[in-house]
One Martini backbone bead per residue (centre of mass of N, CA, C, O) as a GRO file, in nm:
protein
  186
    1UNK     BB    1  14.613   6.752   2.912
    2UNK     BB    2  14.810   7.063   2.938
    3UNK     BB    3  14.933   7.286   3.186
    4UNK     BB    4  15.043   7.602   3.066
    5UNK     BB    5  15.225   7.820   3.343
    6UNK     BB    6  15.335   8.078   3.419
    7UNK     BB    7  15.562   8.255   3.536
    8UNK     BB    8  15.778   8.488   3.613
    9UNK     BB    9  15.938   8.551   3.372
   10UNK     BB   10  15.656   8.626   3.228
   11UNK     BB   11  15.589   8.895   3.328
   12UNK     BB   12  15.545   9.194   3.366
   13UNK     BB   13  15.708   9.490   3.358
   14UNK     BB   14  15.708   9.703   3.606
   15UNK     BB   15  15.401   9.897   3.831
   16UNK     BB   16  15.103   9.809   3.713
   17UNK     BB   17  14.823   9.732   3.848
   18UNK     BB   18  14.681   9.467   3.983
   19UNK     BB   19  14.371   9.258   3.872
   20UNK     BB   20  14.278   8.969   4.036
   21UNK     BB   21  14.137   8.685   3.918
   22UNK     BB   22  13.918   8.449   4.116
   23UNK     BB   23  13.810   8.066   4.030
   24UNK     BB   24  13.639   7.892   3.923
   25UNK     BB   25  13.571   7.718   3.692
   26UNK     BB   26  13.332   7.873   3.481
   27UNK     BB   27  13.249   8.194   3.626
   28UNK     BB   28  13.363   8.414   3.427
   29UNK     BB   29  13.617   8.590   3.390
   30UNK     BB   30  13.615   8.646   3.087
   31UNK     BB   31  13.341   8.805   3.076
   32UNK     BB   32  13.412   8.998   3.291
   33UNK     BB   33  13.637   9.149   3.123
   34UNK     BB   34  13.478   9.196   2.807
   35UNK     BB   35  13.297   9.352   2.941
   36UNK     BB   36  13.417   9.581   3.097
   37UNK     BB   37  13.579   9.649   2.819
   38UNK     BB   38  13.399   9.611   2.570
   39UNK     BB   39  13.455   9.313   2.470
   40UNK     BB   40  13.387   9.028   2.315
   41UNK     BB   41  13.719   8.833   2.248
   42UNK     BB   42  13.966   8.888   2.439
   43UNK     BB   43  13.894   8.716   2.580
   44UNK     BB   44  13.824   8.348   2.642
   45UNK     BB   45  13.523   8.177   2.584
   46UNK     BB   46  13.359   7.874   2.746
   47UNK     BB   47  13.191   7.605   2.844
   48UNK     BB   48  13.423   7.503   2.898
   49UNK     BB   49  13.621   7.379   3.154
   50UNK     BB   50  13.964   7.506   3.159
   51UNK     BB   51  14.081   7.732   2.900
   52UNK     BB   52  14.252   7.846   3.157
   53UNK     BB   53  14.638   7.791   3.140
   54UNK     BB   54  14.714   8.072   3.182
   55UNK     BB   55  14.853   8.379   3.334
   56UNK     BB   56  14.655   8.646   3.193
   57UNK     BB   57  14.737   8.950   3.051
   58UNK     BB   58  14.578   9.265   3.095
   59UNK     BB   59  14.609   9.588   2.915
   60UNK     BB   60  14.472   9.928   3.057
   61UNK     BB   61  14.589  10.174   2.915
   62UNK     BB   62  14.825  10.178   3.090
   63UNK     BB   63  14.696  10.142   3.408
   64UNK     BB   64  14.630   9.839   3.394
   65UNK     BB   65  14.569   9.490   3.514
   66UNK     BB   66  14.407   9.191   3.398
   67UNK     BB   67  14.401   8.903   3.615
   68UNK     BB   68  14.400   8.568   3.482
   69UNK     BB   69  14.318   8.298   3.663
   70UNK     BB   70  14.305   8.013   3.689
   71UNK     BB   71  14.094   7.773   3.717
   72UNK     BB   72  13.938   7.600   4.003
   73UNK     BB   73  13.787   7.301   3.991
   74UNK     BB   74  13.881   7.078   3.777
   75UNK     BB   75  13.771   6.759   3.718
   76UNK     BB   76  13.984   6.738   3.444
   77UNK     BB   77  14.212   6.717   3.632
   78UNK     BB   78  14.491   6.603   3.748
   79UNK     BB   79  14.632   6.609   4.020
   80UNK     BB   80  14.903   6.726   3.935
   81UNK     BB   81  14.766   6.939   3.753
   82UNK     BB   82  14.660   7.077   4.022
   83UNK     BB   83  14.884   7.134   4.168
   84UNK     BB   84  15.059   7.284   3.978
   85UNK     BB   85  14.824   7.515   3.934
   86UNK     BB   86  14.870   7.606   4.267
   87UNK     BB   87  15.120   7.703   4.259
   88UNK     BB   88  15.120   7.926   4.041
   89UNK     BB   89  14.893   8.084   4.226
   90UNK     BB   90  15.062   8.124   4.473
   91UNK     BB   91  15.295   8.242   4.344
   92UNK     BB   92  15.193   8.452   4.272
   93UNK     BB   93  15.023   8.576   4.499
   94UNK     BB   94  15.331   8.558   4.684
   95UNK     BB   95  15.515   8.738   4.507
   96UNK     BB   96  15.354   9.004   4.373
   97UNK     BB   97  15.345   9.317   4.402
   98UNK     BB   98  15.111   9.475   4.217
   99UNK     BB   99  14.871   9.395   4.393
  100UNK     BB  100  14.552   9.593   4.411
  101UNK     BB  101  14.380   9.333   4.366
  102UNK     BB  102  14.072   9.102   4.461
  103UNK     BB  103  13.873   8.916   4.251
  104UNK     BB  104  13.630   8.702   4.348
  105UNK     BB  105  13.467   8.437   4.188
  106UNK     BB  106  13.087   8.377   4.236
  107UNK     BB  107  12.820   8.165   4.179
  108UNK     BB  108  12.494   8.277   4.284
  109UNK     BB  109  12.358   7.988   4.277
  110UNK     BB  110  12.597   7.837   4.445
  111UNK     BB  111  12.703   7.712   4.663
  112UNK     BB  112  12.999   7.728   4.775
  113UNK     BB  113  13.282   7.560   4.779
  114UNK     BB  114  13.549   7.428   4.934
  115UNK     BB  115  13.715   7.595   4.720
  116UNK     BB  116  13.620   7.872   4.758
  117UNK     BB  117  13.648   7.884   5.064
  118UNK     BB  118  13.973   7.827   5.040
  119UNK     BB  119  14.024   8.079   4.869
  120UNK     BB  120  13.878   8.298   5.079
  121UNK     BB  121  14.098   8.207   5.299
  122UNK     BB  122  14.382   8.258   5.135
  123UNK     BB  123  14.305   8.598   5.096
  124UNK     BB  124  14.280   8.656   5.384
  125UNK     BB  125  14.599   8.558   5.499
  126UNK     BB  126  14.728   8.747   5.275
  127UNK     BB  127  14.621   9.071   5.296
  128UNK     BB  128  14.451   9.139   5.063
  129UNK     BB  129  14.307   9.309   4.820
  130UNK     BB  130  13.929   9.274   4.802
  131UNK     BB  131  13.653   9.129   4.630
  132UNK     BB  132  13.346   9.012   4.559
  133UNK     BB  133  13.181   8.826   4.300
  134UNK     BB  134  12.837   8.780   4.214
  135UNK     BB  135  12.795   8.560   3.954
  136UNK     BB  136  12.524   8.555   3.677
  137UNK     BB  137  12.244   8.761   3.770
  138UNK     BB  138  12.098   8.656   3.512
  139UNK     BB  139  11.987   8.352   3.612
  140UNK     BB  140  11.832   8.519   3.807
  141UNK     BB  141  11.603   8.683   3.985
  142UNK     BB  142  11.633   9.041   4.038
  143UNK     BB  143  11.464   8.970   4.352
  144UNK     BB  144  11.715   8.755   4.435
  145UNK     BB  145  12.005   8.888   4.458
  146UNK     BB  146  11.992   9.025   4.749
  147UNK     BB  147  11.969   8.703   4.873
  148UNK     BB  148  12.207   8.550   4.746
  149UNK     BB  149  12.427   8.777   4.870
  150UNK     BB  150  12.346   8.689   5.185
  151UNK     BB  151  12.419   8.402   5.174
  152UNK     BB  152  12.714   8.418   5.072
  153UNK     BB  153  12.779   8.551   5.335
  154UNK     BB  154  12.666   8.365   5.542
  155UNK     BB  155  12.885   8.143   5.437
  156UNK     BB  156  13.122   8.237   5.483
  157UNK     BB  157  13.154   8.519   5.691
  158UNK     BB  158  13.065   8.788   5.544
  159UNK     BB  159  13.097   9.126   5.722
  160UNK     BB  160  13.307   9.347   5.562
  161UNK     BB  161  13.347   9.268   5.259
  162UNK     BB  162  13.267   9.393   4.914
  163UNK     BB  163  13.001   9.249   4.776
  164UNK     BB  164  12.879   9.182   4.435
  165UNK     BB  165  12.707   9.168   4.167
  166UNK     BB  166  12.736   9.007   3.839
  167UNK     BB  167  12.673   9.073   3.450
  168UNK     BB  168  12.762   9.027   3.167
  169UNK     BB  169  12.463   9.035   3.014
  170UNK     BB  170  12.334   9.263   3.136
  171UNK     BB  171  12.565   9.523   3.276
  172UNK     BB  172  12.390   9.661   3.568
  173UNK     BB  173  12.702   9.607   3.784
  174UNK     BB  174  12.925   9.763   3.673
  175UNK     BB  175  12.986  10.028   3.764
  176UNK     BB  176  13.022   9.912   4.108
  177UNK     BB  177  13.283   9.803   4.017
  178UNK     BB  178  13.451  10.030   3.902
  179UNK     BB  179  13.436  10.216   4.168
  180UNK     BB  180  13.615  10.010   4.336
  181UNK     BB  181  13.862   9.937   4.123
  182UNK     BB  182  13.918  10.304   4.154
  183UNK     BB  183  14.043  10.265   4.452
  184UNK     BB  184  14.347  10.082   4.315
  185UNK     BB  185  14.438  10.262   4.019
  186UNK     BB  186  14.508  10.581   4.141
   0.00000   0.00000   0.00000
């Protein structure tokens, strides 16, 4: 399987902010989108993790970018290819000026990985705008999602940045994450 991964020529021009997500493999990035968007198959999502291969801009009324990056920790990918993988994601990460957040999506079930630790620690020494959202609490009790939000604060070490629950499924905690959003593409 080839992963194929645009570079900065293939960026789109102009000056429109850009929201990139990061995420481990099947996290949910792409039905973050679709539901964001009210839009049923804008992104493709998959059961199958691995199928963001490319990263994708969409363009939001002309008002800014979600942009989606190839999700890390897929296990049948090859060392090669996750190097190869992992540089493209650095190189947009360290070179593009639009960035104006990164939200890192994790999934509320499971305790951060390794890679996600990685990438959160990537994402504080980047200086970049972010923002946590702890995806699937669809997947658990409602009145367990604001404890496994304080467990994935307390696992990261996270006192300052703003973490939210979100569901693609439920949909009842989009308004707060757009409201998030609504303070960086102003």
């Amino acid at each position: 399987m080839k992963y194929l991964l645009c570079g900065p020529k293939q960026y789109p021009k102009g000056n429109l902010p850009e929201i990139v997500l990061v995420g481990k493999s099947n996290v949910g990035k792409s039905s973050f989108i679709n539901t964001m968007l009210n839009r049923k198959s804008l992104a493709r999502t998959s059961n199958t993790p691995g199928k963001t291969r490319l990263i994708n801009f969409y363009n939001v009324d002309d008002k800014f970018y979600f942009v989606d990056l190839p999700g890390y920790g897929f296990s049948k990918m090859s060392k090669q290819e996750k190097v190869t993988s992992g540089k493209y994601i650095e190189e947009y990460l360290e070179t593009r000026e639009n960035i104006a957040l990164v939200i890192h999506l994790l999934d509320i079930r499971h305790e951060p990985t390794a890679d996600d630790r990685f990438m959160y620690d990537y994402i504080l020494r980047s200086n970049l705008p972010f923002m946590i959202l702890t995806n699937k609490a669809d997947k658990i009790a409602v009145t367990k999602v604001e404890a496994e939000v304080e467990r994935i604060k307390k696992t990261l070490g996270i006192s300052f940045s703003t973490i939210l629950p979100f569901s693609s499924t439920r949909k009842i905690y989009g308004d707060n994450v757009w409201k998030q959003i609504e303070q960086f593409v102003v």
